[in-house]
Every structure is written in C-alpha cells, then in structure tokens.
Short mmCIF file of C-alpha atoms and ligand atoms in Angstrom, two decimals:
data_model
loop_
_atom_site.label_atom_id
_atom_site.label_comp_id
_atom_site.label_asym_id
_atom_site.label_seq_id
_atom_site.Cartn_x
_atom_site.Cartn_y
_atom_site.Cartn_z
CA UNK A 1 7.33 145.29 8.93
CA UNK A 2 8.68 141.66 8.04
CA UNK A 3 10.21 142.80 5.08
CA UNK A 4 11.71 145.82 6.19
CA UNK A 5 13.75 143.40 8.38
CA UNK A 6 14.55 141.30 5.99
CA UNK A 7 15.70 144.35 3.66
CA UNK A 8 17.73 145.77 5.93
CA UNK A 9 19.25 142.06 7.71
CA UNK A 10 20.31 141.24 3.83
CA UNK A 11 21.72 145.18 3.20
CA UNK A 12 23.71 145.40 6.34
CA UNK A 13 25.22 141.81 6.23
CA UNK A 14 24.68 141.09 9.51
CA UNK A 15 25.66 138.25 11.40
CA UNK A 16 23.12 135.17 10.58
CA UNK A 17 22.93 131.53 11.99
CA UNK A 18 24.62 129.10 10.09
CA UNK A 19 25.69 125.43 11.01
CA UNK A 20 28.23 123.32 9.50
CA UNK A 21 28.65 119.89 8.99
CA UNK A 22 32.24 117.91 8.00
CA UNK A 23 31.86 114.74 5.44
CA UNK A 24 33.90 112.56 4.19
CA UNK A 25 35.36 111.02 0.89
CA UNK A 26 33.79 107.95 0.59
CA UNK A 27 34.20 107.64 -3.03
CA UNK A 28 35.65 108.47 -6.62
CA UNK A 29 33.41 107.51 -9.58
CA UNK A 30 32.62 108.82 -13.48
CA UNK A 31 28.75 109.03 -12.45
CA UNK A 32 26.48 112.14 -12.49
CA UNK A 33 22.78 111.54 -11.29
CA UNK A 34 21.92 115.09 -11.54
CA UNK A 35 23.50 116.01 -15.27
CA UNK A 36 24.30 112.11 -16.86
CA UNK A 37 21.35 110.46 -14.96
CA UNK A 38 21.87 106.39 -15.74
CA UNK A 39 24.99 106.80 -17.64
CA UNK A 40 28.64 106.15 -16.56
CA UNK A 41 30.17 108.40 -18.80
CA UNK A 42 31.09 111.49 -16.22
CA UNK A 43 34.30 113.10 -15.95
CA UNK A 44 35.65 111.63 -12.37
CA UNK A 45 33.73 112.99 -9.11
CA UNK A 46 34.71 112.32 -5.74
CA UNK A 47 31.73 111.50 -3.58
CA UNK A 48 30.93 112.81 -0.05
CA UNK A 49 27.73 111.85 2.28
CA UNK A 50 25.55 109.50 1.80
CA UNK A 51 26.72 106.52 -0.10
CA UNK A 52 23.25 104.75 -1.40
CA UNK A 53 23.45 107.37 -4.51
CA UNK A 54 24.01 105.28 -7.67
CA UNK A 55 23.99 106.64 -11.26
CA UNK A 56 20.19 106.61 -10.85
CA UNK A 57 19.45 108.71 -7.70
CA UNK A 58 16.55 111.10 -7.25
CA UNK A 59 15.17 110.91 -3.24
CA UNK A 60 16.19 111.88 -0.32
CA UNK A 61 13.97 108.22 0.67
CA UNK A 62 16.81 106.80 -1.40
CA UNK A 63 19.52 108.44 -0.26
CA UNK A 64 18.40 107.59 3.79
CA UNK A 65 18.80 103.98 3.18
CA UNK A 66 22.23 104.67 2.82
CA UNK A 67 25.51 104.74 5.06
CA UNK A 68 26.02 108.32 5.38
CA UNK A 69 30.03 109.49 5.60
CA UNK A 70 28.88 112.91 7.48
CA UNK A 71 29.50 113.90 10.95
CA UNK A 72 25.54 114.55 11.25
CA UNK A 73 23.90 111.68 11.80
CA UNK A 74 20.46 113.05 10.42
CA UNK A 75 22.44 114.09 7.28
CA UNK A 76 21.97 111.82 4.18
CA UNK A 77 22.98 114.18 2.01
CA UNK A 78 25.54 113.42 -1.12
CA UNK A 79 27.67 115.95 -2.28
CA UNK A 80 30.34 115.55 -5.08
CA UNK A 81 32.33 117.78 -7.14
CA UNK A 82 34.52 117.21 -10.14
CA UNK A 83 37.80 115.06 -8.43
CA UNK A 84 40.86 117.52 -8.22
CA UNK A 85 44.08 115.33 -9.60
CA UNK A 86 48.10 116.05 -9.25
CA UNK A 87 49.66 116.14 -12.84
CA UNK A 88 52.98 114.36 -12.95
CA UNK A 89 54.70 113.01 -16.12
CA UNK A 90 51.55 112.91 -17.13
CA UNK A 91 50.16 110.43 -14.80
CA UNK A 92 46.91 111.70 -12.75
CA UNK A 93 46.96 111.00 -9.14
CA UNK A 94 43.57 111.81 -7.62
CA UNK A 95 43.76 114.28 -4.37
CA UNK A 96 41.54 113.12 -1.17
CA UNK A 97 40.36 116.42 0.62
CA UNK A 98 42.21 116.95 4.07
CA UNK A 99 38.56 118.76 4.96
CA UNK A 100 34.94 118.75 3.43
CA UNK A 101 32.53 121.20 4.99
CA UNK A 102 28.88 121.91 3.92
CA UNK A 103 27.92 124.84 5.66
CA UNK A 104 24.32 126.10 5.71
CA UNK A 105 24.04 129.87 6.17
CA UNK A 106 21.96 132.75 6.06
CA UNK A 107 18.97 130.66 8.48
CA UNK A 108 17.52 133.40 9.80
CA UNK A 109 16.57 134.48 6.36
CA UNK A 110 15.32 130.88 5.41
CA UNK A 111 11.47 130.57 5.02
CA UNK A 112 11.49 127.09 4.36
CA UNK A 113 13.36 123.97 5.21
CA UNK A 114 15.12 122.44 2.45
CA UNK A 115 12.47 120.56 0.84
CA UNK A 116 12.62 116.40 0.31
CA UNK A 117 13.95 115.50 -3.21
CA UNK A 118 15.25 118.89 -3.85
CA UNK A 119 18.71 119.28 -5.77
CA UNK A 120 20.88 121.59 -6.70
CA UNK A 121 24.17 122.06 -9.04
CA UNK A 122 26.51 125.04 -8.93
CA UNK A 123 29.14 126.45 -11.30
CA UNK A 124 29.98 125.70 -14.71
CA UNK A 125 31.14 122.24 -15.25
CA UNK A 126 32.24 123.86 -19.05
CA UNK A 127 33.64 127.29 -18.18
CA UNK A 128 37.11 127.68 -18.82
CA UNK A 129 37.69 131.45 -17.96
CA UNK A 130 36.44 134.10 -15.22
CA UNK A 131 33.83 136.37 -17.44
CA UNK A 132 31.21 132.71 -18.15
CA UNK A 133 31.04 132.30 -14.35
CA UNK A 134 27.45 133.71 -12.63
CA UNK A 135 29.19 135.42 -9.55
CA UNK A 136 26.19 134.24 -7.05
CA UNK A 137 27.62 131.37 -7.01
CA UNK A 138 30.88 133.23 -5.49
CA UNK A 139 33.67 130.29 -6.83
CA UNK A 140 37.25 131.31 -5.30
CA UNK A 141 39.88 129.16 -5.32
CA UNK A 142 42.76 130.84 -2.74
CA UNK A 143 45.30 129.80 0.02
CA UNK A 144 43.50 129.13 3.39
CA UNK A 145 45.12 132.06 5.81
CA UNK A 146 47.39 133.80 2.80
CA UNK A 147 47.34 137.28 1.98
CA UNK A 148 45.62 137.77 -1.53
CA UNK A 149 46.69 137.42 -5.40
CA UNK A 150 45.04 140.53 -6.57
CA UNK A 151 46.55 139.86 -9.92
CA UNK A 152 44.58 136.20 -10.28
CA UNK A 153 41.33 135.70 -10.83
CA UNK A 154 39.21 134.28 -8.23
CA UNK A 155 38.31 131.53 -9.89
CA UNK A 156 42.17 130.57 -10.75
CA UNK A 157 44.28 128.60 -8.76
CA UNK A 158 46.52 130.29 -6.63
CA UNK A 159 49.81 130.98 -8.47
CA UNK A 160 52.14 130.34 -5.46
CA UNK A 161 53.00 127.96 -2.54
CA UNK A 162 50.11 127.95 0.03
CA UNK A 163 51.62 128.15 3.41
CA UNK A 164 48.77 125.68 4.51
CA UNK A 165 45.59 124.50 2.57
CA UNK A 166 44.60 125.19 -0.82
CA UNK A 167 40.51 126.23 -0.43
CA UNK A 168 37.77 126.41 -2.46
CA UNK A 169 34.59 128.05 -2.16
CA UNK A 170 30.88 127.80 -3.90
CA UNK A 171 27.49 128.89 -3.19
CA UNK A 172 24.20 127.17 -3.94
CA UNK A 173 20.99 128.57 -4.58
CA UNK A 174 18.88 130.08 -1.91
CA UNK A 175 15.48 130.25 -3.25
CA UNK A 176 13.76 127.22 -3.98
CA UNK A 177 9.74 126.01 -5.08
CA UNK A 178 8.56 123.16 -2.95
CA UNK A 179 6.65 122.25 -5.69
CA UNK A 180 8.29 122.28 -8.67
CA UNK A 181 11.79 121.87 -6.62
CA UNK A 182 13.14 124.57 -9.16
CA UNK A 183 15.75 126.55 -7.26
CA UNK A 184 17.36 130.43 -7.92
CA UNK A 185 19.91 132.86 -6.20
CA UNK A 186 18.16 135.52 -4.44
CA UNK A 187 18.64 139.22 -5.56
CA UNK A 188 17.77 142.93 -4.48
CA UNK A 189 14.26 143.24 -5.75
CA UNK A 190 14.96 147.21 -5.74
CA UNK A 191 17.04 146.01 -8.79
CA UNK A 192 15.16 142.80 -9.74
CA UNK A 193 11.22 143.85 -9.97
CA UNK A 194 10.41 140.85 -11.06
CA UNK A 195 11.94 139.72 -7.57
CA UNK A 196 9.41 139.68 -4.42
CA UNK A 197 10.35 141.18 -0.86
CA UNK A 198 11.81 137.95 0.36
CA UNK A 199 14.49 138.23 -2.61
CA UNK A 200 13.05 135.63 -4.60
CA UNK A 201 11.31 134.79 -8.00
CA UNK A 202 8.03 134.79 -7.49
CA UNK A 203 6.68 131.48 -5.77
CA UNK A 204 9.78 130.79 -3.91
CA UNK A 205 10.88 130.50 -1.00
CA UNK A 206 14.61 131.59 0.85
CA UNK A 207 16.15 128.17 2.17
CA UNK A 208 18.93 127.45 4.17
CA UNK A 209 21.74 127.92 1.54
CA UNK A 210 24.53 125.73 0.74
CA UNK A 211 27.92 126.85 0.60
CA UNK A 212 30.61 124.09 -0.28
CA UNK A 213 34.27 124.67 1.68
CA UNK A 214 36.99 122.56 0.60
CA UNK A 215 40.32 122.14 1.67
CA UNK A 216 43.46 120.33 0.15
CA UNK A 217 46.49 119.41 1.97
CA UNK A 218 49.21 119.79 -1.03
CA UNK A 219 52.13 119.86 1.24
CA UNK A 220 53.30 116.05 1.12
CA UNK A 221 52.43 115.54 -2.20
CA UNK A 222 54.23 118.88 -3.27
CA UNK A 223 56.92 119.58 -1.04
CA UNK A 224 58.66 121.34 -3.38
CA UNK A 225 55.34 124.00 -4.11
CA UNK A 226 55.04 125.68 -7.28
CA UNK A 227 55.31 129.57 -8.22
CA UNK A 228 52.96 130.21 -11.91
CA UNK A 229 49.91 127.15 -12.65
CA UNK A 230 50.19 124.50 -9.94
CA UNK A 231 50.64 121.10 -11.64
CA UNK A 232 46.74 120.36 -10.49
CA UNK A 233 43.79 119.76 -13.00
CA UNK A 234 40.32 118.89 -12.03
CA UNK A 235 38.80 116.10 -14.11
CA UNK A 236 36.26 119.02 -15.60
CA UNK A 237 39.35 120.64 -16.93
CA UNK A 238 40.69 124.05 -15.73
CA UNK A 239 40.57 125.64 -11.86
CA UNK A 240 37.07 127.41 -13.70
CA UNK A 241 34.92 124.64 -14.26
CA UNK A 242 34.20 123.54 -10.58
CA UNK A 243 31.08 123.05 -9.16
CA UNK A 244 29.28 121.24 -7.36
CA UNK A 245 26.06 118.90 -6.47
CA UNK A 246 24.13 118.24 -4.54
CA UNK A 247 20.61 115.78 -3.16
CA UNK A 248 19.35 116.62 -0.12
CA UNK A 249 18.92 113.53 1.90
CA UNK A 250 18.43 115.62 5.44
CA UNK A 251 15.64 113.54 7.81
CA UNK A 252 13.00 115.91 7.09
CA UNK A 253 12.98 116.52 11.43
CA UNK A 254 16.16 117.83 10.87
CA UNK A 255 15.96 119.68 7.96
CA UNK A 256 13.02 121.96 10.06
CA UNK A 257 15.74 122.12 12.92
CA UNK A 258 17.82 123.86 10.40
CA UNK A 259 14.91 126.77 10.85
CA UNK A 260 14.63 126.82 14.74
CA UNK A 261 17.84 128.31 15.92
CA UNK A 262 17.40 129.85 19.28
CA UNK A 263 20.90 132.44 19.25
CA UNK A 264 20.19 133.99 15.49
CA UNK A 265 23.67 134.86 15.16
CA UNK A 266 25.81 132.36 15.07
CA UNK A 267 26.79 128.49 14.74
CA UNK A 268 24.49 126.15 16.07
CA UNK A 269 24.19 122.46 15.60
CA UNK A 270 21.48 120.74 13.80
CA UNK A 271 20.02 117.71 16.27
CA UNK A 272 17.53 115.35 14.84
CA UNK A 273 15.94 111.90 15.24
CA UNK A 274 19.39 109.92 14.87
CA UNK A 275 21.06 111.90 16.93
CA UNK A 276 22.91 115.11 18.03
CA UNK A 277 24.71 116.99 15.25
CA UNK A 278 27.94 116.13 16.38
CA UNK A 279 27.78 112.31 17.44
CA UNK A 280 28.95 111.07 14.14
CA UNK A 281 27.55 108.74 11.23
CA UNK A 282 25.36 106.15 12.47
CA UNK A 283 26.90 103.19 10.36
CA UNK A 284 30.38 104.71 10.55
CA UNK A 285 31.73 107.02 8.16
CA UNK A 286 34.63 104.87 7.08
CA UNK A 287 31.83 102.28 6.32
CA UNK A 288 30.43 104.60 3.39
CA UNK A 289 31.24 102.56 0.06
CA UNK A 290 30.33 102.43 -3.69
CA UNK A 291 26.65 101.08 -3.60
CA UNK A 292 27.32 100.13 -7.18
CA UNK A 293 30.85 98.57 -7.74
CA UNK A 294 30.59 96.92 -10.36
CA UNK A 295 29.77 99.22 -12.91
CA UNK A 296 31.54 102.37 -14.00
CA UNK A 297 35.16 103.01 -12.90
CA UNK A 298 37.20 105.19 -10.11
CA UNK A 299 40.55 105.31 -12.37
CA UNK A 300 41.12 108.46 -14.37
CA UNK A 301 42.40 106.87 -17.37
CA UNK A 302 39.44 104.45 -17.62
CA UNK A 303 37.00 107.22 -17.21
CA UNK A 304 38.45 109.16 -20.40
CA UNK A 305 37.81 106.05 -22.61
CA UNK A 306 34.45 105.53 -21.47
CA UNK A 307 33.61 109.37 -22.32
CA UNK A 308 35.37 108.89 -25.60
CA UNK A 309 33.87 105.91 -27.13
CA UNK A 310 30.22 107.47 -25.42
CA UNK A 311 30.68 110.33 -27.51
CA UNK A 312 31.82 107.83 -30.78
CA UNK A 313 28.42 106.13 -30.15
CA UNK A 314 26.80 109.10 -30.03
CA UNK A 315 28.20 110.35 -33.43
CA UNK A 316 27.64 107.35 -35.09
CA UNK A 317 24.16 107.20 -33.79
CA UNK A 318 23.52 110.60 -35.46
CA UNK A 319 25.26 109.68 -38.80
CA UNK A 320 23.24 106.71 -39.00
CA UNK A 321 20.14 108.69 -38.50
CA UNK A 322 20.90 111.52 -40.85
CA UNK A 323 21.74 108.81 -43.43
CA UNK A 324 17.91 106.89 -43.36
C1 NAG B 401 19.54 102.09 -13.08
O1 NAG B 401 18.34 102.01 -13.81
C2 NAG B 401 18.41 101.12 -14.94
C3 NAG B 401 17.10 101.27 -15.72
O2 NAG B 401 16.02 101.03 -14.88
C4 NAG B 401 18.65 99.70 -14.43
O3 NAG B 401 18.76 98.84 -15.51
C5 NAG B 401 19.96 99.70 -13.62
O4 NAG B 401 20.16 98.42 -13.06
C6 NAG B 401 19.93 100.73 -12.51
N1 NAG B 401 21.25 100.80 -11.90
C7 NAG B 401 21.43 100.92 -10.59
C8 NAG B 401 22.83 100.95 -10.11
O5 NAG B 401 20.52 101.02 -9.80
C1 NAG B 402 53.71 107.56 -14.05
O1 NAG B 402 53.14 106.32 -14.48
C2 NAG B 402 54.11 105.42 -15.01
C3 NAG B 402 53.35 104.22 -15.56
O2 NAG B 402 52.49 103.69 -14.61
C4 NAG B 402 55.10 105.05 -13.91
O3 NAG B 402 56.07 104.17 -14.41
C5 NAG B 402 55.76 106.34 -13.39
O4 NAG B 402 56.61 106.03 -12.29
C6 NAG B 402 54.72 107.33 -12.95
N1 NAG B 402 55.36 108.60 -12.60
C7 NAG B 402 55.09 109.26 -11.48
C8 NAG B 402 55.83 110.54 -11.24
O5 NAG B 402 54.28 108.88 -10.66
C1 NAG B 403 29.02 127.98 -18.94
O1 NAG B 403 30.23 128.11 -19.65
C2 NAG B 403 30.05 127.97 -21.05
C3 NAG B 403 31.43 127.84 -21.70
O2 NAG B 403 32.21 128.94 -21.45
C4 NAG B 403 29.24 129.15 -21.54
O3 NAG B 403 29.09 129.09 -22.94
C5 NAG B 403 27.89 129.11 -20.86
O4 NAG B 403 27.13 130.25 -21.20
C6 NAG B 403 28.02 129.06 -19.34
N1 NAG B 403 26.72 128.74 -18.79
C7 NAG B 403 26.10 129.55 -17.94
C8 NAG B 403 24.76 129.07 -17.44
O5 NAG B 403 26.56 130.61 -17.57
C1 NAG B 404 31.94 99.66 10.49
O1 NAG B 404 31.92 98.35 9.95
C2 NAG B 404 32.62 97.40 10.75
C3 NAG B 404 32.68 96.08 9.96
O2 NAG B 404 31.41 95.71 9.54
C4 NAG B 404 31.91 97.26 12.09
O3 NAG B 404 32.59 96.35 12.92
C5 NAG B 404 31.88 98.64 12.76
O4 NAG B 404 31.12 98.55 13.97
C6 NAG B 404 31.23 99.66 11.84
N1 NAG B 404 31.32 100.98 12.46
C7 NAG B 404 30.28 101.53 13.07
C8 NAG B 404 30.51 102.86 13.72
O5 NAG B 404 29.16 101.04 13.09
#
C-alpha cells in the first residue's frame, strides 16, 4: 500500500511540501572543507549560512556555534558555491547574489530528517561541457521569467540580455544513510533493481532534498547586456562546472519539523527552538563574518597564486620522491 503511493506520488509529479529559506553572502574565501579539507588552496567560493565553518569543518555542533546569515533562525547550515566574477580588461570583479534560496522539496516523500553531520556536494567542479554533467543534479543556468534558448545548453549561460535576473539551479541528493552519511539521487526502481520501493539504494533513506536557487542582478553592472558568452566566469572555470555544498547545521528539532507538514502540498515554514522560520538570524545576518581571517584570502588574484605554487609544491614533492 505505502509504496504504491509513493510510486504513483513520484510518477505523477504531484504537488509536494517544500519550504524555503533565503541566506545571505556573508563571505568570499579560497577554502573547501568538503573537497580541500585544511587547505587554502580552493578556487574562490562565496559563503552563505552559517559563518563558524573554517577550512576544517565537519558538524553541524560546529557549525551551531556560529552566527548564521539565514532567514531561519534554526538554520546553521553553510552553503557555498564556486564565486561567479564579471570579466573586464581582464580584471575579476566578484558578483554578490541579489537572492540565495535553499529550498527543501519533495517532504512528503522524505523518510528521514536530514541527519546531523551529513554533507553533500553537487555538480562537477571540473566539467567543462554538457555530456560530463549527471542530469539528477538538474544544473540550468537561464534568465529568471525569459522565454527559452532552445539552441543553448542548459548548463550554458544564457546567450542574451536577461530582462531581469540571471538564475541558476542545482539539485542535491535525496537519499541518504544515517549511518554512514553516504548520500545518492533516487531513481525508478522499475529501471534501477538494485533500487528499493522508496527509490533508494538499499539502506537509505529519501530526505528532504536540497535544491540551490540563485539569482544575479547583472543589470547595473552590465547596463549595456551582452548578445553571444556574457563576459562572466565562475572561479571553477566555465558556466559547467558549478556546484554546490553543502553541511547541514539544521537544530536537529527543526530538521524533524522539516517532516511534519500539516497541508502536504505546498510551502510551509520550518519553526524550531530559536524561533519561527521567518523571524530572522538570531545574531543578525549582517553580523555573519569570516571565523578565520587571517588565513587564506577573498581576492581573486591572490587565490590563483596560492593554487599555483600548491600545485608547484606538490610536483616537487613527487619529483623528490620518485628521485630517492
Ligand atoms: C585546522 O586544523 C589544523 C590541524 O589541526 C590546525 O592547525 C588549524 O589551526 C585549524 N584551523 C582552523 C581555522 O581551525
Ligand atoms: C582593471 O584593473 C586595473 C588595475 O587595477 C585598473 O587600472 C582598471 O581601471 C581596471 N579596469 C576596470 C574596467 O575595472
Ligand atoms: C566530471 O567532469 C570530468 C571532466 O569533464 C569528467 O572526467 C568526470 O567524469 C566527471 N565526473 C563525474 C562524477 O561525472
Ligand atoms: C549585530 O551586531 C551589532 C554590533 O555588535 C549589534 O549592535 C547588533 O545588535 C547585532 N544585530 C543583531 C540582530 O543582534
């Protein structure tokens, strides 16, 4: 009986709960803890959530001492993605998002709430064309309210003026082991076997999943707009290579609220132990700051050398080693 529902809720895309939460920038920095964990040799990411994450992050305990830049006071969350800069005469002028959202969809479907510690990257920091990109994790960049490029690739950036934002879009996982904290997309067991009847590997678990929803206001900086490639580059490379990241730092109260939605079919706001969902950081979003200032760097130029003479070390490190 459950799973019939469940087969025919996923197959008929019907409406689900979601809720939504808007965050703020709080920081640019050349740190990864998920992929470079204690290193400051990133490409730039701008920071959103909360700010306690340092190059060496891996709680959600961690992340709750923090000062969180999100609307949701019982969100400690940090989310970053690679920074998205303006290309002119060369010089790189880093692009503050006009809006940040981190929605969290498909509840009704979720088994389990988010689980403590659990992270979660998505995209292809590397991929530099459409065909290397796993479409679960449904990456779009378009023009907020414009009709359609059918001629671009999703993933590109759009190749004309947008009339308002330029958007972007990207899926996390939605299955995840409480365990092991090792995370998947869910898929169609009629075509995945392997796949059990809530639509994930087997021992895990649907969560709420994370969709990322950016917006950029380009219209001061580019009055002028652009018809073919947009003078933007993100500081992965190419439109392609965006994804994102992500440490859950919910208050596990919260993160079960996520579950409890009373309407099934729509938005509904997550209310936990600081607060309701929408009465706003507890310490002040525009309070949110580098916990770690003195190392690493926010400037574009500084972050290239730092990768550069990383990867120098590195080589020399192997020829010295191949050598004895
Ligand atoms: C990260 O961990 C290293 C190794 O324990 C330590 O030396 C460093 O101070 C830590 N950095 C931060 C910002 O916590
Ligand atoms: C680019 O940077 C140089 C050196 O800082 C500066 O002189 C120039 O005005 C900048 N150009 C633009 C378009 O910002
Ligand atoms: C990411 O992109 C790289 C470079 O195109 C590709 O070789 C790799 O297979 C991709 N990784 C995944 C997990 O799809
Ligand atoms: C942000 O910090 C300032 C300076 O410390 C403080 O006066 C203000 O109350 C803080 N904002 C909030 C909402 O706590």
């Amino acid at each position: 009986m459950r799973s019939s529902i469940l087969l025919s809720t996923w197959a008929a895309g019907l409406a689900q709960a979601y809720t939504v939460t808007v965050t703020d920038l709080f920081m640019f920095k050349n740190i990864d803890p998920i992929v470079l964990p204690g290193q400051y040799t990133s490409h730039m990411h701008s920071f959103f959530g909360s700010d306690a994450v340092t190059v060496n992050t891996t709680t959600s305990a961690e992340l709750q001492k923090g000062c969180s830049s999100t609307e949701n006071p019982n969100d400690f969350s940090t989310y970053w993605v690679p920074t998205l800069y303006l290309i002119q005469d060369g010089n790189h002028t880093a692009i503050t998002p006009m809006r940040f959202s981190a929605y969290y969809e498909n509840l009704n479907s979720a088994e389990i709430a988010i689980p403590q510690n659990y992270r979660d990257v998505a995209g292809n920091a590397s991929a530099q064309s459409q065909d290397v990109l796993e479409s679960n994790a449904g990456m779009k960049w378009f023009c907020e309210g414009d009709p359609e490029d059918e001629d671009t690739d999703d993933a590109a950036f759009p190749t004309k003026t947008c009339s308002t934002h330029l958007q972007t879009l990207l899926l996390f996982h939605d299955c995840a082991n409480p365990d092991t904290l090792e995370s998947a997309y869910s898929e169609n067991p009629n075509y995945f076997p392997t796949y059990g009847e809530n639509y994930c590997p087997k021992g895990m678990y649907r969560i709420p999943q994370l969709r990322f929803s950016i917006r950029y206001d380009l219209r001061t900086l580019l009055p002028d707009g652009w018809e073919g490639q947009p003078p933007l580059e993100l500081a992965c490379g190419s439109s392609y290579c965006s994804h994102g990241d992500f440490i859950n730092g919910w208050l596990p109260e919260a993160a079960e609220n996520m579950l409890n939605d009373p309407s099934k079919s729509e938005f509904f706001g997550v209310d936990g132990p600081l607060g309701d969902y929408n009465a706003g950081s507890v310490c002040g979003a525009e309070n949110a700051t580098d916990s770690d200032p003195s190392h690493g760097t926010s400037d574009y130029a500084e972050s290239v050398r730092m990768m550069k003479s990383s990867s120098m070390m590195r080589k020399r490190h192997l020829a010295k080693h191949r050598r004895s």
